[in-house]
mmCIF file of C-alpha atoms in Angstrom:
data_model
loop_
_atom_site.group_PDB
_atom_site.id
_atom_site.type_symbol
_atom_site.label_atom_id
_atom_site.label_comp_id
_atom_site.label_asym_id
_atom_site.label_seq_id
_atom_site.Cartn_x
_atom_site.Cartn_y
_atom_site.Cartn_z
ATOM 1 C CA MET A 1 -24.342 1.286 20.098
ATOM 2 C CA LEU A 2 -21.409 -1.011 19.481
ATOM 3 C CA ARG A 3 -20.843 -4.386 21.079
ATOM 4 C CA VAL A 4 -17.211 -4.182 22.175
ATOM 5 C CA ALA A 5 -14.939 -6.901 23.563
ATOM 6 C CA GLY A 6 -12.437 -4.338 24.837
ATOM 7 C CA VAL A 7 -10.372 -1.236 24.212
ATOM 8 C CA SER A 8 -6.609 -0.729 24.172
ATOM 9 C CA PRO A 9 -5.931 3.016 24.506
ATOM 10 C CA GLU A 10 -2.270 2.824 23.418
ATOM 11 C CA SER A 11 -1.350 -0.125 21.226
ATOM 12 C CA LEU A 12 1.916 -0.510 19.328
ATOM 13 C CA VAL A 13 1.017 -3.774 17.557
ATOM 14 C CA ASP A 14 -2.299 -3.031 15.827
ATOM 15 C CA GLY A 15 -0.968 -0.883 12.995
ATOM 16 C CA PRO A 16 1.596 1.852 12.417
ATOM 17 C CA GLY A 17 2.336 4.212 15.307
ATOM 18 C CA ILE A 18 0.576 4.414 18.647
ATOM 19 C CA ARG A 19 -3.032 3.413 18.095
ATOM 20 C CA PHE A 20 -6.286 3.399 19.980
ATOM 21 C CA THR A 21 -7.690 -0.070 19.325
ATOM 22 C CA ILE A 22 -11.318 -1.104 19.659
ATOM 23 C CA PHE A 23 -12.017 -4.837 19.666
ATOM 24 C CA ALA A 24 -15.410 -5.643 18.182
ATOM 25 C CA GLN A 25 -17.369 -8.429 19.854
ATOM 26 C CA GLY A 26 -18.605 -11.062 17.452
ATOM 27 C CA CYS A 27 -16.987 -13.023 14.669
ATOM 28 C CA SER A 28 -18.508 -15.572 12.316
ATOM 29 C CA HIS A 29 -15.198 -16.617 10.724
ATOM 30 C CA LYS A 30 -13.935 -18.599 13.746
ATOM 31 C CA CYS A 31 -10.500 -19.105 12.219
ATOM 32 C CA LYS A 32 -8.554 -22.101 13.502
ATOM 33 C CA GLY A 33 -5.763 -20.784 15.736
ATOM 34 C CA CYS A 34 -7.343 -17.349 16.209
ATOM 35 C CA HIS A 35 -5.441 -15.358 18.865
ATOM 36 C CA ASN A 36 -8.657 -13.751 20.132
ATOM 37 C CA PRO A 37 -11.350 -16.475 20.309
ATOM 38 C CA SER A 38 -13.104 -14.795 23.245
ATOM 39 C CA THR A 39 -14.397 -12.217 20.737
ATOM 40 C CA HIS A 40 -16.281 -14.811 18.664
ATOM 41 C CA PRO A 41 -19.641 -14.959 20.521
ATOM 42 C CA LEU A 42 -22.035 -12.358 19.128
ATOM 43 C CA GLU A 43 -23.694 -11.818 22.499
ATOM 44 C CA GLY A 44 -20.523 -11.264 24.560
ATOM 45 C CA GLY A 45 -18.675 -8.086 25.423
ATOM 46 C CA LYS A 46 -20.347 -4.851 26.483
ATOM 47 C CA LEU A 47 -22.337 -2.150 24.743
ATOM 48 C CA MET A 48 -20.632 1.197 24.198
ATOM 49 C CA GLY A 49 -21.973 4.309 22.528
ATOM 50 C CA VAL A 50 -20.053 6.252 19.890
ATOM 51 C CA GLU A 51 -19.742 9.323 22.139
ATOM 52 C CA GLU A 52 -18.528 7.160 25.034
ATOM 53 C CA ILE A 53 -15.671 5.957 22.820
ATOM 54 C CA ILE A 54 -15.001 9.480 21.538
ATOM 55 C CA ASP A 55 -14.696 10.671 25.165
ATOM 56 C CA LYS A 56 -11.971 8.062 25.727
ATOM 57 C CA LEU A 57 -10.072 9.470 22.729
ATOM 58 C CA LYS A 58 -10.074 13.072 23.867
ATOM 59 C CA GLY A 59 -6.665 14.284 24.950
ATOM 60 C CA LYS A 60 -4.809 11.419 23.256
ATOM 61 C CA LEU A 61 -2.083 13.570 21.705
ATOM 62 C CA LEU A 62 0.315 10.756 20.755
ATOM 63 C CA ILE A 63 -2.247 8.652 18.892
ATOM 64 C CA LYS A 64 -1.577 8.213 15.164
ATOM 65 C CA GLY A 65 -4.903 6.561 14.509
ATOM 66 C CA LEU A 66 -7.558 4.064 15.436
ATOM 67 C CA THR A 67 -7.700 0.365 14.787
ATOM 68 C CA PHE A 68 -10.934 -1.596 14.560
ATOM 69 C CA SER A 69 -10.072 -5.189 15.422
ATOM 70 C CA GLY A 70 -12.072 -8.052 16.741
ATOM 71 C CA GLY A 71 -13.975 -10.134 16.427
ATOM 72 C CA ASP A 72 -14.889 -8.613 13.113
ATOM 73 C CA PRO A 73 -15.968 -4.969 13.016
ATOM 74 C CA PHE A 74 -17.704 -5.539 9.679
ATOM 75 C CA LEU A 75 -20.394 -7.546 11.479
ATOM 76 C CA GLN A 76 -21.312 -4.192 13.049
ATOM 77 C CA SER A 77 -20.726 -2.089 9.944
ATOM 78 C CA LYS A 78 -23.358 0.522 10.698
ATOM 79 C CA GLY A 79 -22.071 1.297 14.204
ATOM 80 C CA PHE A 80 -18.393 1.298 13.213
ATOM 81 C CA HIS A 81 -19.244 3.523 10.237
ATOM 82 C CA LEU A 82 -20.809 6.072 12.608
ATOM 83 C CA LEU A 83 -17.803 5.856 14.919
ATOM 84 C CA ALA A 84 -15.327 6.313 12.061
ATOM 85 C CA LYS A 85 -17.187 9.352 10.742
ATOM 86 C CA ARG A 86 -17.250 10.874 14.229
ATOM 87 C CA VAL A 87 -13.534 10.160 14.728
ATOM 88 C CA LYS A 88 -12.708 11.996 11.491
ATOM 89 C CA GLU A 89 -14.702 14.979 12.803
ATOM 90 C CA VAL A 90 -12.695 14.969 16.042
ATOM 91 C CA ASN A 91 -9.279 14.642 14.369
ATOM 92 C CA LYS A 92 -8.979 14.516 10.574
ATOM 93 C CA ASP A 93 -5.292 13.547 10.877
ATOM 94 C CA TRP A 94 -6.008 10.207 12.540
ATOM 95 C CA ASP A 95 -6.098 7.284 10.144
ATOM 96 C CA ILE A 96 -8.407 4.334 10.624
ATOM 97 C CA LEU A 97 -7.235 0.770 10.127
ATOM 98 C CA ALA A 98 -9.619 -2.181 10.241
ATOM 99 C CA TYR A 99 -9.098 -5.923 10.425
ATOM 100 C CA THR A 100 -11.579 -8.314 8.865
ATOM 101 C CA GLY A 101 -11.840 -11.964 7.947
ATOM 102 C CA TYR A 102 -13.722 -10.955 4.800
ATOM 103 C CA HIS A 103 -11.966 -10.243 1.518
ATOM 104 C CA PHE A 104 -12.031 -6.668 0.217
ATOM 105 C CA GLU A 105 -13.841 -7.750 -2.952
ATOM 106 C CA ASP A 106 -16.666 -9.321 -0.914
ATOM 107 C CA LEU A 107 -17.050 -6.228 1.282
ATOM 108 C CA LEU A 108 -17.661 -4.156 -1.854
ATOM 109 C CA LYS A 109 -20.750 -6.240 -2.665
ATOM 110 C CA ASP A 110 -22.539 -5.418 0.609
ATOM 111 C CA LYS A 111 -23.979 -1.889 0.908
ATOM 112 C CA GLU A 112 -23.440 -1.495 4.699
ATOM 113 C CA LYS A 113 -19.967 -3.015 4.646
ATOM 114 C CA ARG A 114 -18.972 -0.811 1.708
ATOM 115 C CA ARG A 115 -20.119 2.284 3.626
ATOM 116 C CA LEU A 116 -17.713 1.349 6.415
ATOM 117 C CA LEU A 117 -14.926 0.829 3.861
ATOM 118 C CA GLU A 118 -15.508 4.345 2.564
ATOM 119 C CA VAL A 119 -14.337 5.861 5.882
ATOM 120 C CA ILE A 120 -11.387 3.507 6.463
ATOM 121 C CA ASP A 121 -7.833 4.214 5.328
ATOM 122 C CA ILE A 122 -6.143 0.816 5.760
ATOM 123 C CA LEU A 123 -7.720 -2.646 5.631
ATOM 124 C CA ILE A 124 -6.127 -5.923 6.617
ATOM 125 C CA ASP A 125 -8.345 -8.477 4.968
ATOM 126 C CA GLY A 126 -8.766 -12.211 4.810
ATOM 127 C CA PRO A 127 -9.126 -14.910 7.414
ATOM 128 C CA PHE A 128 -6.244 -16.005 9.597
ATOM 129 C CA VAL A 129 -4.939 -19.280 8.147
ATOM 130 C CA GLU A 130 -2.952 -21.236 10.707
ATOM 131 C CA GLU A 131 -0.964 -23.106 8.024
ATOM 132 C CA LYS A 132 0.199 -19.724 6.662
ATOM 133 C CA LYS A 133 1.071 -18.237 10.042
ATOM 134 C CA ASP A 134 4.158 -16.025 9.843
ATOM 135 C CA LEU A 135 5.464 -14.242 12.933
ATOM 136 C CA GLY A 136 7.704 -12.069 10.738
ATOM 137 C CA LEU A 137 4.805 -10.220 9.125
ATOM 138 C CA LYS A 138 3.918 -6.756 10.341
ATOM 139 C CA TYR A 139 0.346 -6.325 11.593
ATOM 140 C CA ARG A 140 -0.847 -9.644 10.152
ATOM 141 C CA GLY A 141 -0.924 -13.194 11.381
ATOM 142 C CA SER A 142 -0.786 -15.148 8.136
ATOM 143 C CA SER A 143 0.700 -14.577 4.690
ATOM 144 C CA ASN A 144 -2.655 -14.693 2.874
ATOM 145 C CA GLN A 145 -3.802 -11.498 4.592
ATOM 146 C CA ARG A 146 -3.355 -8.274 2.639
ATOM 147 C CA ILE A 147 -2.698 -4.691 3.745
ATOM 148 C CA ILE A 148 -4.884 -2.597 1.467
ATOM 149 C CA ASP A 149 -4.903 1.137 0.771
ATOM 150 C CA VAL A 150 -8.670 1.446 0.930
ATOM 151 C CA GLN A 151 -9.199 4.894 -0.561
ATOM 152 C CA ARG A 152 -6.979 4.218 -3.589
ATOM 153 C CA SER A 153 -8.646 0.828 -3.974
ATOM 154 C CA LEU A 154 -12.117 2.359 -3.987
ATOM 155 C CA ASP A 155 -10.999 4.930 -6.564
ATOM 156 C CA GLU A 156 -9.586 2.229 -8.849
ATOM 157 C CA ASP A 157 -12.243 -0.400 -8.035
ATOM 158 C CA ARG A 158 -9.616 -3.034 -7.220
ATOM 159 C CA ALA A 159 -7.446 -3.895 -4.225
ATOM 160 C CA ILE A 160 -4.301 -1.762 -4.103
ATOM 161 C CA LEU A 161 -1.740 -3.049 -1.620
ATOM 162 C CA TYR A 162 0.414 -0.850 0.587
ATOM 163 C CA SER A 163 4.161 -0.985 -0.008
ATOM 164 C CA GLU A 164 6.421 -3.315 1.930
ATOM 165 C CA GLU A 165 6.998 -0.688 4.652
ATOM 166 C CA TYR A 166 3.991 -2.268 6.331
#
């Protein structure tokens, strides 16, 4: 079961293309100026099963991929890992993008968080920093956040950034 703050079945702002976005409930980063502070409490939101979410995805022909946003999905690494694996079974062409306040390098050090990384294609890492807020950035709120090609990064054991097209 996942604790979810909400779902956006067709988002244009949470990554490239039309995306199905799942907002994780719970965030320990509590970044100053966060645009989604209602997702911070760990006990908020509602519980949803993996298959319940998969059912909502069925028939979504225009979706390019899924986005795990928040809150921070890495606080529920095990559940989001199961969901990501199931999503790849349903449609191997969908990519998975995840937002986190953690840095990629720190996620690698935690076994459960690394397992989630292994099934993600794109990671936007780092906390939102209000002093570095930049409305001109695609898919990020502040200039310290990186857009990482996760699979290449895992292969090379270092963060590999996507090109400027993002």
